[in-house]
mmCIF file with all atom_site columns, C-alpha atoms in Angstrom:
data_model
loop_
_atom_site.group_PDB
_atom_site.id
_atom_site.type_symbol
_atom_site.label_atom_id
_atom_site.label_alt_id
_atom_site.label_comp_id
_atom_site.label_asym_id
_atom_site.label_entity_id
_atom_site.label_seq_id
_atom_site.pdbx_PDB_ins_code
_atom_site.Cartn_x
_atom_site.Cartn_y
_atom_site.Cartn_z
_atom_site.occupancy
_atom_site.B_iso_or_equiv
_atom_site.pdbx_formal_charge
_atom_site.auth_seq_id
_atom_site.auth_comp_id
_atom_site.auth_asym_id
_atom_site.auth_atom_id
_atom_site.pdbx_PDB_model_num
ATOM 1   C CA . MET A 1 1   ? 81.652 16.203  92.471  1.00 0.00 ? 1   MET A CA 1
ATOM 2   C CA . LYS A 1 2   ? 85.017 14.460  92.681  1.00 0.00 ? 2   LYS A CA 1
ATOM 3   C CA . ALA A 1 3   ? 85.145 15.123  96.448  1.00 0.00 ? 3   ALA A CA 1
ATOM 4   C CA . LEU A 1 4   ? 81.701 13.532  96.862  1.00 0.00 ? 4   LEU A CA 1
ATOM 5   C CA . PHE A 1 5   ? 82.807 10.434  94.953  1.00 0.00 ? 5   PHE A CA 1
ATOM 6   C CA . VAL A 1 6   ? 85.955 10.102  97.097  1.00 0.00 ? 6   VAL A CA 1
ATOM 7   C CA . ALA A 1 7   ? 83.917 10.545  100.302 1.00 0.00 ? 7   ALA A CA 1
ATOM 8   C CA . ILE A 1 8   ? 81.460 7.821   99.258  1.00 0.00 ? 8   ILE A CA 1
ATOM 9   C CA . ALA A 1 9   ? 84.276 5.453   98.265  1.00 0.00 ? 9   ALA A CA 1
ATOM 10  C CA . LEU A 1 10  ? 86.052 5.981   101.584 1.00 0.00 ? 10  LEU A CA 1
ATOM 11  C CA . ALA A 1 11  ? 82.829 5.392   103.494 1.00 0.00 ? 11  ALA A CA 1
ATOM 12  C CA . LEU A 1 12  ? 82.299 2.054   101.741 1.00 0.00 ? 12  LEU A CA 1
ATOM 13  C CA . LEU A 1 13  ? 85.860 0.722   102.064 1.00 0.00 ? 13  LEU A CA 1
ATOM 14  C CA . PRO A 1 14  ? 85.505 -0.542  105.654 1.00 0.00 ? 14  PRO A CA 1
ATOM 15  C CA . THR A 1 15  ? 82.555 -2.722  104.631 1.00 0.00 ? 15  THR A CA 1
ATOM 16  C CA . MET A 1 16  ? 84.059 -4.631  101.713 1.00 0.00 ? 16  MET A CA 1
ATOM 17  C CA . CYS A 1 17  ? 87.247 -5.674  99.992  1.00 0.00 ? 17  CYS A CA 1
ATOM 18  C CA . LEU A 1 18  ? 87.267 -4.970  96.305  1.00 0.00 ? 18  LEU A CA 1
ATOM 19  C CA . PRO A 1 19  ? 89.699 -7.016  94.264  1.00 0.00 ? 19  PRO A CA 1
ATOM 20  C CA . GLN A 1 20  ? 88.106 -5.810  91.017  1.00 0.00 ? 20  GLN A CA 1
ATOM 21  C CA . MET A 1 21  ? 85.002 -3.609  90.817  1.00 0.00 ? 21  MET A CA 1
ATOM 22  C CA . ALA A 1 22  ? 82.669 -2.108  93.411  1.00 0.00 ? 22  ALA A CA 1
ATOM 23  C CA . ALA A 1 23  ? 80.108 -4.355  95.037  1.00 0.00 ? 23  ALA A CA 1
ATOM 24  C CA . ILE A 1 24  ? 76.819 -3.541  96.689  1.00 0.00 ? 24  ILE A CA 1
ATOM 25  C CA . HIS A 1 25  ? 75.548 -4.704  100.055 1.00 0.00 ? 25  HIS A CA 1
ATOM 26  C CA . CYS A 1 26  ? 72.213 -6.327  99.362  1.00 0.00 ? 26  CYS A CA 1
ATOM 27  C CA . ASP A 1 27  ? 70.754 -5.999  102.890 1.00 0.00 ? 27  ASP A CA 1
ATOM 28  C CA . GLY A 1 28  ? 69.318 -9.492  102.724 1.00 0.00 ? 28  GLY A CA 1
ATOM 29  C CA . ASP A 1 29  ? 67.111 -8.845  99.690  1.00 0.00 ? 29  ASP A CA 1
ATOM 30  C CA . PRO A 1 30  ? 65.852 -12.074 98.121  1.00 0.00 ? 30  PRO A CA 1
ATOM 31  C CA . VAL A 1 31  ? 67.995 -13.254 95.250  1.00 0.00 ? 31  VAL A CA 1
ATOM 32  C CA . VAL A 1 32  ? 66.495 -14.809 92.163  1.00 0.00 ? 32  VAL A CA 1
ATOM 33  C CA . SER A 1 33  ? 68.858 -17.498 91.005  1.00 0.00 ? 33  SER A CA 1
ATOM 34  C CA . ALA A 1 34  ? 68.180 -20.041 88.302  1.00 0.00 ? 34  ALA A CA 1
ATOM 35  C CA . GLU A 1 35  ? 70.976 -22.281 89.487  1.00 0.00 ? 35  GLU A CA 1
ATOM 36  C CA . SER A 1 36  ? 71.975 -23.222 92.994  1.00 0.00 ? 36  SER A CA 1
ATOM 37  C CA . PRO A 1 37  ? 75.672 -23.049 93.904  1.00 0.00 ? 37  PRO A CA 1
ATOM 38  C CA . LEU A 1 38  ? 75.192 -26.668 94.991  1.00 0.00 ? 38  LEU A CA 1
ATOM 39  C CA . SER A 1 39  ? 74.957 -27.570 91.289  1.00 0.00 ? 39  SER A CA 1
ATOM 40  C CA . SER A 1 40  ? 78.236 -25.861 90.453  1.00 0.00 ? 40  SER A CA 1
ATOM 41  C CA . PRO A 1 41  ? 81.057 -27.976 89.049  1.00 0.00 ? 41  PRO A CA 1
ATOM 42  C CA . ILE A 1 42  ? 83.606 -25.742 90.801  1.00 0.00 ? 42  ILE A CA 1
ATOM 43  C CA . GLU A 1 43  ? 85.972 -27.893 92.793  1.00 0.00 ? 43  GLU A CA 1
ATOM 44  C CA . LEU A 1 44  ? 87.103 -26.651 96.168  1.00 0.00 ? 44  LEU A CA 1
ATOM 45  C CA . LEU A 1 45  ? 89.759 -28.025 98.492  1.00 0.00 ? 45  LEU A CA 1
ATOM 46  C CA . THR A 1 46  ? 89.596 -29.066 102.129 1.00 0.00 ? 46  THR A CA 1
ATOM 47  C CA . GLN A 1 47  ? 92.256 -27.920 104.583 1.00 0.00 ? 47  GLN A CA 1
ATOM 48  C CA . GLU A 1 48  ? 93.942 -31.263 103.945 1.00 0.00 ? 48  GLU A CA 1
ATOM 49  C CA . GLY A 1 49  ? 94.090 -30.530 100.194 1.00 0.00 ? 49  GLY A CA 1
ATOM 50  C CA . LYS A 1 50  ? 91.392 -33.040 99.240  1.00 0.00 ? 50  LYS A CA 1
ATOM 51  C CA . PRO A 1 51  ? 88.773 -32.145 96.613  1.00 0.00 ? 51  PRO A CA 1
ATOM 52  C CA . ALA A 1 52  ? 85.344 -31.036 97.837  1.00 0.00 ? 52  ALA A CA 1
ATOM 53  C CA . ARG A 1 53  ? 82.152 -29.833 96.168  1.00 0.00 ? 53  ARG A CA 1
ATOM 54  C CA . LEU A 1 54  ? 79.278 -27.774 97.495  1.00 0.00 ? 54  LEU A CA 1
ATOM 55  C CA . SER A 1 55  ? 76.914 -30.529 96.335  1.00 0.00 ? 55  SER A CA 1
ATOM 56  C CA . GLU A 1 56  ? 78.021 -32.476 99.440  1.00 0.00 ? 56  GLU A CA 1
ATOM 57  C CA . PHE A 1 57  ? 75.801 -30.110 101.447 1.00 0.00 ? 57  PHE A CA 1
ATOM 58  C CA . ARG A 1 58  ? 72.621 -30.763 99.455  1.00 0.00 ? 58  ARG A CA 1
ATOM 59  C CA . GLY A 1 59  ? 69.550 -31.027 101.694 1.00 0.00 ? 59  GLY A CA 1
ATOM 60  C CA . THR A 1 60  ? 71.086 -28.856 104.405 1.00 0.00 ? 60  THR A CA 1
ATOM 61  C CA . PRO A 1 61  ? 70.226 -25.272 105.354 1.00 0.00 ? 61  PRO A CA 1
ATOM 62  C CA . LEU A 1 62  ? 73.496 -23.619 104.480 1.00 0.00 ? 62  LEU A CA 1
ATOM 63  C CA . ILE A 1 63  ? 75.347 -20.351 104.957 1.00 0.00 ? 63  ILE A CA 1
ATOM 64  C CA . ILE A 1 64  ? 78.272 -19.999 102.549 1.00 0.00 ? 64  ILE A CA 1
ATOM 65  C CA . ASN A 1 65  ? 80.725 -17.202 103.305 1.00 0.00 ? 65  ASN A CA 1
ATOM 66  C CA . PHE A 1 66  ? 83.405 -16.250 100.768 1.00 0.00 ? 66  PHE A CA 1
ATOM 67  C CA . TRP A 1 67  ? 86.297 -14.523 102.518 1.00 0.00 ? 67  TRP A CA 1
ATOM 68  C CA . ALA A 1 68  ? 90.056 -13.938 102.607 1.00 0.00 ? 68  ALA A CA 1
ATOM 69  C CA . THR A 1 69  ? 92.649 -13.157 105.262 1.00 0.00 ? 69  THR A CA 1
ATOM 70  C CA . TRP A 1 70  ? 93.612 -9.957  103.438 1.00 0.00 ? 70  TRP A CA 1
ATOM 71  C CA . CYS A 1 71  ? 90.038 -8.636  103.765 1.00 0.00 ? 71  CYS A CA 1
ATOM 72  C CA . PRO A 1 72  ? 89.466 -6.788  107.106 1.00 0.00 ? 72  PRO A CA 1
ATOM 73  C CA . PRO A 1 73  ? 85.624 -7.017  106.984 1.00 0.00 ? 73  PRO A CA 1
ATOM 74  C CA . CYS A 1 74  ? 85.935 -10.753 106.253 1.00 0.00 ? 74  CYS A CA 1
ATOM 75  C CA . ARG A 1 75  ? 88.108 -11.255 109.334 1.00 0.00 ? 75  ARG A CA 1
ATOM 76  C CA . ARG A 1 76  ? 85.618 -9.314  111.449 1.00 0.00 ? 76  ARG A CA 1
ATOM 77  C CA . GLU A 1 77  ? 82.758 -11.633 110.435 1.00 0.00 ? 77  GLU A CA 1
ATOM 78  C CA . LEU A 1 78  ? 84.473 -14.945 111.277 1.00 0.00 ? 78  LEU A CA 1
ATOM 79  C CA . PRO A 1 79  ? 83.461 -15.069 114.976 1.00 0.00 ? 79  PRO A CA 1
ATOM 80  C CA . TRP A 1 80  ? 79.872 -14.167 114.044 1.00 0.00 ? 80  TRP A CA 1
ATOM 81  C CA . PHE A 1 81  ? 79.654 -17.189 111.751 1.00 0.00 ? 81  PHE A CA 1
ATOM 82  C CA . ALA A 1 82  ? 81.158 -19.360 114.494 1.00 0.00 ? 82  ALA A CA 1
ATOM 83  C CA . ALA A 1 83  ? 78.441 -18.133 116.890 1.00 0.00 ? 83  ALA A CA 1
ATOM 84  C CA . ILE A 1 84  ? 75.702 -18.902 114.326 1.00 0.00 ? 84  ILE A CA 1
ATOM 85  C CA . GLN A 1 85  ? 77.141 -22.408 113.814 1.00 0.00 ? 85  GLN A CA 1
ATOM 86  C CA . SER A 1 86  ? 77.180 -22.996 117.576 1.00 0.00 ? 86  SER A CA 1
ATOM 87  C CA . LYS A 1 87  ? 73.653 -21.714 118.025 1.00 0.00 ? 87  LYS A CA 1
ATOM 88  C CA . TYR A 1 88  ? 71.955 -23.462 115.071 1.00 0.00 ? 88  TYR A CA 1
ATOM 89  C CA . GLY A 1 89  ? 74.212 -26.420 114.235 1.00 0.00 ? 89  GLY A CA 1
ATOM 90  C CA . SER A 1 90  ? 72.100 -28.756 116.367 1.00 0.00 ? 90  SER A CA 1
ATOM 91  C CA . LYS A 1 91  ? 69.094 -27.754 114.232 1.00 0.00 ? 91  LYS A CA 1
ATOM 92  C CA . GLY A 1 92  ? 70.871 -28.839 111.046 1.00 0.00 ? 92  GLY A CA 1
ATOM 93  C CA . LEU A 1 93  ? 72.311 -25.534 109.841 1.00 0.00 ? 93  LEU A CA 1
ATOM 94  C CA . ARG A 1 94  ? 75.812 -25.640 108.376 1.00 0.00 ? 94  ARG A CA 1
ATOM 95  C CA . VAL A 1 95  ? 78.184 -22.751 107.873 1.00 0.00 ? 95  VAL A CA 1
ATOM 96  C CA . VAL A 1 96  ? 80.827 -23.182 105.177 1.00 0.00 ? 96  VAL A CA 1
ATOM 97  C CA . GLY A 1 97  ? 83.631 -20.659 104.852 1.00 0.00 ? 97  GLY A CA 1
ATOM 98  C CA . ILE A 1 98  ? 85.375 -20.574 101.479 1.00 0.00 ? 98  ILE A CA 1
ATOM 99  C CA . SER A 1 99  ? 88.746 -18.883 101.730 1.00 0.00 ? 99  SER A CA 1
ATOM 100 C CA . MET A 1 100 ? 90.181 -17.168 98.674  1.00 0.00 ? 100 MET A CA 1
ATOM 101 C CA . ASP A 1 101 ? 93.676 -17.562 100.133 1.00 0.00 ? 101 ASP A CA 1
ATOM 102 C CA . GLU A 1 102 ? 96.193 -20.190 99.074  1.00 0.00 ? 102 GLU A CA 1
ATOM 103 C CA . LYS A 1 103 ? 95.422 -23.490 100.816 1.00 0.00 ? 103 LYS A CA 1
ATOM 104 C CA . ASP A 1 104 ? 98.961 -23.650 102.231 1.00 0.00 ? 104 ASP A CA 1
ATOM 105 C CA . ASP A 1 105 ? 98.808 -20.136 103.671 1.00 0.00 ? 105 ASP A CA 1
ATOM 106 C CA . PRO A 1 106 ? 99.450 -20.484 107.431 1.00 0.00 ? 106 PRO A CA 1
ATOM 107 C CA . ALA A 1 107 ? 97.590 -17.205 107.998 1.00 0.00 ? 107 ALA A CA 1
ATOM 108 C CA . VAL A 1 108 ? 94.302 -18.977 107.221 1.00 0.00 ? 108 VAL A CA 1
ATOM 109 C CA . ARG A 1 109 ? 94.691 -21.599 109.949 1.00 0.00 ? 109 ARG A CA 1
ATOM 110 C CA . GLU A 1 110 ? 96.033 -19.035 112.410 1.00 0.00 ? 110 GLU A CA 1
ATOM 111 C CA . LEU A 1 111 ? 93.165 -16.599 111.809 1.00 0.00 ? 111 LEU A CA 1
ATOM 112 C CA . ALA A 1 112 ? 90.552 -19.383 111.876 1.00 0.00 ? 112 ALA A CA 1
ATOM 113 C CA . SER A 1 113 ? 91.924 -20.564 115.217 1.00 0.00 ? 113 SER A CA 1
ATOM 114 C CA . GLN A 1 114 ? 91.979 -17.045 116.688 1.00 0.00 ? 114 GLN A CA 1
ATOM 115 C CA . ALA A 1 115 ? 88.392 -16.416 115.515 1.00 0.00 ? 115 ALA A CA 1
ATOM 116 C CA . GLY A 1 116 ? 87.119 -19.719 116.933 1.00 0.00 ? 116 GLY A CA 1
ATOM 117 C CA . VAL A 1 117 ? 86.061 -21.081 113.540 1.00 0.00 ? 117 VAL A CA 1
ATOM 118 C CA . ASN A 1 118 ? 84.020 -24.211 114.316 1.00 0.00 ? 118 ASN A CA 1
ATOM 119 C CA . TYR A 1 119 ? 82.571 -24.732 110.859 1.00 0.00 ? 119 TYR A CA 1
ATOM 120 C CA . THR A 1 120 ? 83.673 -26.246 107.560 1.00 0.00 ? 120 THR A CA 1
ATOM 121 C CA . LEU A 1 121 ? 86.516 -24.354 105.952 1.00 0.00 ? 121 LEU A CA 1
ATOM 122 C CA . LEU A 1 122 ? 87.252 -24.868 102.260 1.00 0.00 ? 122 LEU A CA 1
ATOM 123 C CA . PHE A 1 123 ? 89.564 -23.180 99.757  1.00 0.00 ? 123 PHE A CA 1
ATOM 124 C CA . GLY A 1 124 ? 88.593 -21.844 96.357  1.00 0.00 ? 124 GLY A CA 1
ATOM 125 C CA . SER A 1 125 ? 90.072 -19.629 93.710  1.00 0.00 ? 125 SER A CA 1
ATOM 126 C CA . LEU A 1 126 ? 88.964 -16.033 93.631  1.00 0.00 ? 126 LEU A CA 1
ATOM 127 C CA . GLU A 1 127 ? 88.147 -16.142 89.925  1.00 0.00 ? 127 GLU A CA 1
ATOM 128 C CA . SER A 1 128 ? 86.007 -19.286 89.949  1.00 0.00 ? 128 SER A CA 1
ATOM 129 C CA . SER A 1 129 ? 84.226 -18.409 93.185  1.00 0.00 ? 129 SER A CA 1
ATOM 130 C CA . LEU A 1 130 ? 83.397 -14.868 92.110  1.00 0.00 ? 130 LEU A CA 1
ATOM 131 C CA . GLU A 1 131 ? 82.166 -16.248 88.782  1.00 0.00 ? 131 GLU A CA 1
ATOM 132 C CA . LEU A 1 132 ? 79.928 -18.657 90.685  1.00 0.00 ? 132 LEU A CA 1
ATOM 133 C CA . ILE A 1 133 ? 78.355 -15.965 92.837  1.00 0.00 ? 133 ILE A CA 1
ATOM 134 C CA . GLY A 1 134 ? 78.343 -13.119 90.336  1.00 0.00 ? 134 GLY A CA 1
ATOM 135 C CA . ALA A 1 135 ? 79.991 -10.413 92.428  1.00 0.00 ? 135 ALA A CA 1
ATOM 136 C CA . GLN A 1 136 ? 83.245 -8.544  92.363  1.00 0.00 ? 136 GLN A CA 1
ATOM 137 C CA . GLY A 1 137 ? 84.171 -8.075  96.012  1.00 0.00 ? 137 GLY A CA 1
ATOM 138 C CA . LEU A 1 138 ? 84.460 -9.765  99.389  1.00 0.00 ? 138 LEU A CA 1
ATOM 139 C CA . PRO A 1 139 ? 83.014 -10.747 101.769 1.00 0.00 ? 139 PRO A CA 1
ATOM 140 C CA . ILE A 1 140 ? 80.018 -12.419 100.163 1.00 0.00 ? 140 ILE A CA 1
ATOM 141 C CA . THR A 1 141 ? 77.525 -14.556 102.047 1.00 0.00 ? 141 THR A CA 1
ATOM 142 C CA . LEU A 1 142 ? 74.860 -16.809 100.558 1.00 0.00 ? 142 LEU A CA 1
ATOM 143 C CA . TYR A 1 143 ? 71.939 -18.196 102.571 1.00 0.00 ? 143 TYR A CA 1
ATOM 144 C CA . LEU A 1 144 ? 70.481 -21.392 101.082 1.00 0.00 ? 144 LEU A CA 1
ATOM 145 C CA . ASP A 1 145 ? 67.422 -23.293 102.224 1.00 0.00 ? 145 ASP A CA 1
ATOM 146 C CA . ARG A 1 146 ? 67.247 -27.101 102.346 1.00 0.00 ? 146 ARG A CA 1
ATOM 147 C CA . SER A 1 147 ? 66.377 -27.277 98.642  1.00 0.00 ? 147 SER A CA 1
ATOM 148 C CA . GLY A 1 148 ? 69.545 -25.352 97.718  1.00 0.00 ? 148 GLY A CA 1
ATOM 149 C CA . LYS A 1 149 ? 67.675 -22.203 96.737  1.00 0.00 ? 149 LYS A CA 1
ATOM 150 C CA . ILE A 1 150 ? 69.484 -18.954 97.546  1.00 0.00 ? 150 ILE A CA 1
ATOM 151 C CA . LEU A 1 151 ? 67.144 -16.957 99.763  1.00 0.00 ? 151 LEU A CA 1
ATOM 152 C CA . HIS A 1 152 ? 69.533 -14.096 100.483 1.00 0.00 ? 152 HIS A CA 1
ATOM 153 C CA . LYS A 1 153 ? 72.886 -12.820 99.285  1.00 0.00 ? 153 LYS A CA 1
ATOM 154 C CA . SER A 1 154 ? 74.957 -10.241 101.155 1.00 0.00 ? 154 SER A CA 1
ATOM 155 C CA . VAL A 1 155 ? 77.871 -8.530  99.462  1.00 0.00 ? 155 VAL A CA 1
ATOM 156 C CA . GLY A 1 156 ? 80.002 -6.607  101.911 1.00 0.00 ? 156 GLY A CA 1
ATOM 157 C CA . ILE A 1 157 ? 80.125 -7.072  105.640 1.00 0.00 ? 157 ILE A CA 1
ATOM 158 C CA . ALA A 1 158 ? 77.026 -8.629  107.148 1.00 0.00 ? 158 ALA A CA 1
ATOM 159 C CA . ASN A 1 159 ? 75.751 -7.566  110.531 1.00 0.00 ? 159 ASN A CA 1
ATOM 160 C CA . GLN A 1 160 ? 74.895 -9.896  113.396 1.00 0.00 ? 160 GLN A CA 1
ATOM 161 C CA . GLN A 1 161 ? 71.156 -9.154  113.216 1.00 0.00 ? 161 GLN A CA 1
ATOM 162 C CA . GLU A 1 162 ? 71.107 -9.979  109.498 1.00 0.00 ? 162 GLU A CA 1
ATOM 163 C CA . LEU A 1 163 ? 72.972 -13.244 110.108 1.00 0.00 ? 163 LEU A CA 1
ATOM 164 C CA . GLU A 1 164 ? 70.550 -14.218 112.851 1.00 0.00 ? 164 GLU A CA 1
ATOM 165 C CA . ARG A 1 165 ? 67.451 -13.330 110.820 1.00 0.00 ? 165 ARG A CA 1
ATOM 166 C CA . ASN A 1 166 ? 68.655 -15.154 107.708 1.00 0.00 ? 166 ASN A CA 1
ATOM 167 C CA . ALA A 1 167 ? 69.771 -18.216 109.692 1.00 0.00 ? 167 ALA A CA 1
ATOM 168 C CA . GLN A 1 168 ? 66.325 -18.514 111.211 1.00 0.00 ? 168 GLN A CA 1
ATOM 169 C CA . GLU A 1 169 ? 64.685 -18.124 107.803 1.00 0.00 ? 169 GLU A CA 1
ATOM 170 C CA . ILE A 1 170 ? 66.687 -20.849 106.078 1.00 0.00 ? 170 ILE A CA 1
ATOM 171 C CA . LEU A 1 171 ? 65.883 -23.242 108.937 1.00 0.00 ? 171 LEU A CA 1
ATOM 172 C CA . ARG A 1 172 ? 62.107 -22.951 108.334 1.00 0.00 ? 172 ARG A CA 1
#
């Protein structure tokens, strides 16, 4: 039994970073949420250190990706989000990456540059962001329609087909 548990844990490790407890990949299942993250009072920071809030994106189809430089699956996803932003940005879609790293960490800018990040990059604290989204691991991606309703939530690494499908859905 113990060997089975270890095998399952090792199989899941490449798909998510777990700072606290295990998380589950939701495979794009609809999420019922009473409150939109756009209503959250959590204050984020821009790369320049200025305050920002998710409410600034109200009325926009939005993909919010919570990530960190120390999370290998998070790093793997960055170019996929850049491709989605390039493909659908002209249709109004916005991708917002919220880094759990320190805002002064040079690794964030370096990794974002290497990955071709062409979307909004903000900084948040791990505790407040995980409280906002109700999960205990990274990466986490939320897909919000124009009204701010969460249509999908992925915990763990997303795949390119899922990103594409969910991007098209939130643009409807």
